[in-house]
PDB file of C-alpha atoms in Angstrom:
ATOM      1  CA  UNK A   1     133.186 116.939  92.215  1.00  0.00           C
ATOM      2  CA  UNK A   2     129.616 116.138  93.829  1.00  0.00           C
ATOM      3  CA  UNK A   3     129.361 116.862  97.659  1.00  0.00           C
ATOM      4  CA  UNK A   4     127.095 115.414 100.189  1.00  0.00           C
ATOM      5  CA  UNK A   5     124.933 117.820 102.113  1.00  0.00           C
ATOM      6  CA  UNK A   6     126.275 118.144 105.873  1.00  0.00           C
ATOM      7  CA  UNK A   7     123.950 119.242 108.386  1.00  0.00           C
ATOM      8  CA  UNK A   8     124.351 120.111 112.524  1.00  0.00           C
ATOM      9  CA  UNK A   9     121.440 120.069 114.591  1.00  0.00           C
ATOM     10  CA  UNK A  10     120.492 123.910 116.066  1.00  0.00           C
ATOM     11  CA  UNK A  11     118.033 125.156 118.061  1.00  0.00           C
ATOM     12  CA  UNK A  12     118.262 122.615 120.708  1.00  0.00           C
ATOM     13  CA  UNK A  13     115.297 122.424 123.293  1.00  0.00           C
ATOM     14  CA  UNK A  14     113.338 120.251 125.055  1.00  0.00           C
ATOM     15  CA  UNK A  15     109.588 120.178 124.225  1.00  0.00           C
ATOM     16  CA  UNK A  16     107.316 118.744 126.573  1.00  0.00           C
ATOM     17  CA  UNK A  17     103.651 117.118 125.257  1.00  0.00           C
ATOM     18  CA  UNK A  18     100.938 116.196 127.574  1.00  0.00           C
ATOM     19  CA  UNK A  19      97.945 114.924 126.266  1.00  0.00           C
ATOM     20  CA  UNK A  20      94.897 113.045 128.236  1.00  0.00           C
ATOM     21  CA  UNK A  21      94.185 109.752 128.918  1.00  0.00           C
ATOM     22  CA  UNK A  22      92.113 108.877 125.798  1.00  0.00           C
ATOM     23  CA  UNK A  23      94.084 111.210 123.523  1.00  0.00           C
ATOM     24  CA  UNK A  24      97.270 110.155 121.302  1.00  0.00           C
ATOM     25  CA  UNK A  25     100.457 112.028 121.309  1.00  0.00           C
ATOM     26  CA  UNK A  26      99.881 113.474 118.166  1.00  0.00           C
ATOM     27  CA  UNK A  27     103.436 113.176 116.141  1.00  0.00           C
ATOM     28  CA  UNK A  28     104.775 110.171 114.069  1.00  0.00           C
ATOM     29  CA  UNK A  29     108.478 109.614 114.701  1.00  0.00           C
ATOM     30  CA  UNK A  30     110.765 108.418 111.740  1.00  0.00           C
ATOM     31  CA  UNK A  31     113.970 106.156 111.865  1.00  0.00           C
ATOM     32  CA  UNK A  32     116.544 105.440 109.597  1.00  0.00           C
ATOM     33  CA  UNK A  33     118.031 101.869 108.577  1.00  0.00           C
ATOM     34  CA  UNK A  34     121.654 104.302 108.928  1.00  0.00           C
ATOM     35  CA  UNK A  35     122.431 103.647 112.756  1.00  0.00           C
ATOM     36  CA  UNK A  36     124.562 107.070 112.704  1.00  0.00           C
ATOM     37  CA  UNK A  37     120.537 108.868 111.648  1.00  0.00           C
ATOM     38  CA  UNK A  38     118.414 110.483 115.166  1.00  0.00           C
ATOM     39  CA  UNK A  39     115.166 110.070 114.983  1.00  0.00           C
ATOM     40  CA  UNK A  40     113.180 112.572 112.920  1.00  0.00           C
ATOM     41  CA  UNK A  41     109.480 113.817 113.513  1.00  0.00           C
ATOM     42  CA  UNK A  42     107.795 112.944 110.676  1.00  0.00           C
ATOM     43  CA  UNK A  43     104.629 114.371 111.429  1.00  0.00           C
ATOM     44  CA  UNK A  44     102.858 116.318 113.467  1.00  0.00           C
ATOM     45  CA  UNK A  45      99.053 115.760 113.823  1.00  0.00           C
ATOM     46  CA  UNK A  46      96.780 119.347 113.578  1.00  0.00           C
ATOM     47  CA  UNK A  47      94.953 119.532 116.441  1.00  0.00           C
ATOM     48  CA  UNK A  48      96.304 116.902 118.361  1.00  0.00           C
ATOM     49  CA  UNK A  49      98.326 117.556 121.971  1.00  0.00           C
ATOM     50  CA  UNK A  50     101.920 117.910 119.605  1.00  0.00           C
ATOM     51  CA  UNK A  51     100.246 120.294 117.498  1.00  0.00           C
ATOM     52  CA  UNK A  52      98.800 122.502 120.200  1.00  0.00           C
ATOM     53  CA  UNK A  53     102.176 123.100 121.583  1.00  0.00           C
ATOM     54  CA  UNK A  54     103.526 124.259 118.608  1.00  0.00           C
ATOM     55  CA  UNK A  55     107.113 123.408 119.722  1.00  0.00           C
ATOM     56  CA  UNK A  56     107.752 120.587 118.073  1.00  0.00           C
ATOM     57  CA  UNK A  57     108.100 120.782 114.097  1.00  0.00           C
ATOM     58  CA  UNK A  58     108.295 118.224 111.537  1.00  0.00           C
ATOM     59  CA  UNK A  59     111.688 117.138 110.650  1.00  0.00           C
ATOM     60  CA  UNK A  60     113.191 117.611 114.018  1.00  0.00           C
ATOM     61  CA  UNK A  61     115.507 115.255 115.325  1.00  0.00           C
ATOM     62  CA  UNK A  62     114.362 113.511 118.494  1.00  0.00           C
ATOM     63  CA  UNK A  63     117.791 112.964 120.573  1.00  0.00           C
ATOM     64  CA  UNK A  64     116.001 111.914 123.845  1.00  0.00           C
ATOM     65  CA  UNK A  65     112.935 110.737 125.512  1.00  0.00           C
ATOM     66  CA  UNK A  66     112.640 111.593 129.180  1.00  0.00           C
ATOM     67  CA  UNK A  67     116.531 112.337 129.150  1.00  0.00           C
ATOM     68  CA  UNK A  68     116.788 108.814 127.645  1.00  0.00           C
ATOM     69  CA  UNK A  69     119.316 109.136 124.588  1.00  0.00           C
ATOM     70  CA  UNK A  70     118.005 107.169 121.748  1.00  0.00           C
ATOM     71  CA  UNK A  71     120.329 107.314 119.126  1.00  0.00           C
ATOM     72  CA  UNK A  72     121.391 104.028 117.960  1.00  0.00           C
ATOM     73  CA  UNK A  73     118.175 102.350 119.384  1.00  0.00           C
ATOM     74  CA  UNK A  74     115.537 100.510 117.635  1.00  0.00           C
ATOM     75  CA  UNK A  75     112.477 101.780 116.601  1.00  0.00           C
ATOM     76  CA  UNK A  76     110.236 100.286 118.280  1.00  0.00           C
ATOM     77  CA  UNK A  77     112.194 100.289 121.530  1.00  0.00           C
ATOM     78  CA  UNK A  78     112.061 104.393 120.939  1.00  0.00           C
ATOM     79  CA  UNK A  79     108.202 103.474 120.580  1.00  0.00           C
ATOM     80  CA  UNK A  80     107.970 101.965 124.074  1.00  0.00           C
ATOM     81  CA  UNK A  81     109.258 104.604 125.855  1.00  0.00           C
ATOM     82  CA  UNK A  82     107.277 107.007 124.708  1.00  0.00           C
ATOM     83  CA  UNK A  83     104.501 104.578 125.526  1.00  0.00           C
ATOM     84  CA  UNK A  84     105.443 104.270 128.953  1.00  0.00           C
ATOM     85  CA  UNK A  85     105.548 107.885 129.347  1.00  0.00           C
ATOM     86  CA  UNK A  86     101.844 107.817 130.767  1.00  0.00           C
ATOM     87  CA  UNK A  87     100.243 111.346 129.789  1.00  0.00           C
ATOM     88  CA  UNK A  88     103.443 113.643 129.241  1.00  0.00           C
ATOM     89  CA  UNK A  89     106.885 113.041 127.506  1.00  0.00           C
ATOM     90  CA  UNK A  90     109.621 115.323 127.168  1.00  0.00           C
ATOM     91  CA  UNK A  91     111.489 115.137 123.745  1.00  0.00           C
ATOM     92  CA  UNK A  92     115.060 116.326 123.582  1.00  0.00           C
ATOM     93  CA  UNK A  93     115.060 117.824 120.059  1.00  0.00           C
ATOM     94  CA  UNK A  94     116.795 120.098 117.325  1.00  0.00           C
ATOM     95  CA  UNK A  95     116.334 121.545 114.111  1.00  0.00           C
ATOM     96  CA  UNK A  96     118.440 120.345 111.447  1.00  0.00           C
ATOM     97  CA  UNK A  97     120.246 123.015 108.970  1.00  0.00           C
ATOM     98  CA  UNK A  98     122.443 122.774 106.376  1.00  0.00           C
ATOM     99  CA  UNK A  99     126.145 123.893 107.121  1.00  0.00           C
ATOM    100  CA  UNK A 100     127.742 125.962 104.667  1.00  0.00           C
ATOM    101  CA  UNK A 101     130.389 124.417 102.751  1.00  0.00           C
ATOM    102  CA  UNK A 102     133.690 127.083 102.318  1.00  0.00           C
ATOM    103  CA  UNK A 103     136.309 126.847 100.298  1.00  0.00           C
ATOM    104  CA  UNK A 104     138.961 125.743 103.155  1.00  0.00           C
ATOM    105  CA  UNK A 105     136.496 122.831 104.300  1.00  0.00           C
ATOM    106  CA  UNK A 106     139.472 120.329 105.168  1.00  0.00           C
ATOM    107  CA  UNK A 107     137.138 117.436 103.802  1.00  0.00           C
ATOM    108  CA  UNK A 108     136.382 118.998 100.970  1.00  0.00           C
ATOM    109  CA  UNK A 109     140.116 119.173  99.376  1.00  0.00           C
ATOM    110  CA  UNK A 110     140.937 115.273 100.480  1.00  0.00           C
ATOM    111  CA  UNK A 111     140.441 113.633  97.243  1.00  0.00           C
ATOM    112  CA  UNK A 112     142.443 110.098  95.943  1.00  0.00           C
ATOM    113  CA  UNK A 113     142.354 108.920  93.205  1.00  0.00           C
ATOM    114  CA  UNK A 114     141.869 105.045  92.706  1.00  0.00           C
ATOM    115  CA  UNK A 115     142.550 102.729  90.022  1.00  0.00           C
ATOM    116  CA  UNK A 116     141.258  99.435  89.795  1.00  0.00           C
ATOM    117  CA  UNK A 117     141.050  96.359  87.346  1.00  0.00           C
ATOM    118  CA  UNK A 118     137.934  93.863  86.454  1.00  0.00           C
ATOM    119  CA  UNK A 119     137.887  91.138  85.604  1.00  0.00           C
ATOM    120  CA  UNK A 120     134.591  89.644  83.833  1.00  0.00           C
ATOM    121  CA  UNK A 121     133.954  86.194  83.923  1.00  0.00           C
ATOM    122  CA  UNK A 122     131.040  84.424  82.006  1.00  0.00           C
ATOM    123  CA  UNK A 123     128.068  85.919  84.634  1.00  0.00           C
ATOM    124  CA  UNK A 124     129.450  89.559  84.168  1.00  0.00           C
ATOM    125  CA  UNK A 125     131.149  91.574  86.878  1.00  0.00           C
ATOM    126  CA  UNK A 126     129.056  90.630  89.579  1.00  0.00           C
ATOM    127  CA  UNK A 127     127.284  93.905  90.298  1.00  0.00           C
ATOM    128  CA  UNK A 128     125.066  96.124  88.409  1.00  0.00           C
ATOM    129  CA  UNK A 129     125.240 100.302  88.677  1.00  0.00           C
ATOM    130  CA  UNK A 130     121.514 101.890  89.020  1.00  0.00           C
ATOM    131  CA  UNK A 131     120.578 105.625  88.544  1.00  0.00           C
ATOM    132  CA  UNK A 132     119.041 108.561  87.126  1.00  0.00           C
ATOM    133  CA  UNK A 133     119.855 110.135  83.961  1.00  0.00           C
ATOM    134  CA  UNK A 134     123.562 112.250  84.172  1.00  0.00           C
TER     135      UNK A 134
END
């Protein structure tokens, strides 16, 4: 039976980037279109303010801004606050990691088994199925 990859956010800290006046941030911050997804750091520019403080690591999840929680906002709202932020922001973040799946993982051993009937009529079934190769 496939599984889906679980993951739980460690290595929680707040990282705090100050850059000057004329200077970016230096990091590019990711969303998903999946309102349960934080916001991920997608980049991190070399040799920018983000880079020097070498705290903040691509792929990190970006929980707040300023103590602000995010999750569940829009992007560009995210965008705005850091905007606002002047010459410093403070990003609560953590590290993604993959949790372990055991044997007694109570999600693991819920399984039900469906049956269901189609019916075609003379436009097909009214969805297609997309993939890779099995």
């Amino acid at each position: 039976m496939p599984t889906c990859p679980d993951t739980k956010l460690v290595n929680m800290r707040n990282v705090t980037v100050t850059k000057e006046p004329e200077e970016c941030f230096g990091f590019v911050i990711h969303s998903s279109l999946r309102a349960e997804d934080t916001f991920k750091i997608g980049q991190v520019v070399a040799d920018s303010p983000a880079g020097r403080c070498t705290d903040l690591m691509e792929g990190d999840s970006v929980l707040t801004v300023n103590g602000t929680p995010i999750t569940g906002l829009q992007h560009r709202t995210v965008v705005e606050l850091i905007k606002k932020c002047g010459v410093s922001v403070i990003l609560g973040v953590g590290t993604p990691q993959l949790v372990e799946e055991d044997e007694d993982s109570e999600w693991r051993n819920q399984t039900e088994e469906i049956k269901i009937t189609l019916e075609r009529d003379e436009r097909g079934f009214g969805f297609s199925i997309r993939g890779g190769k099995a």
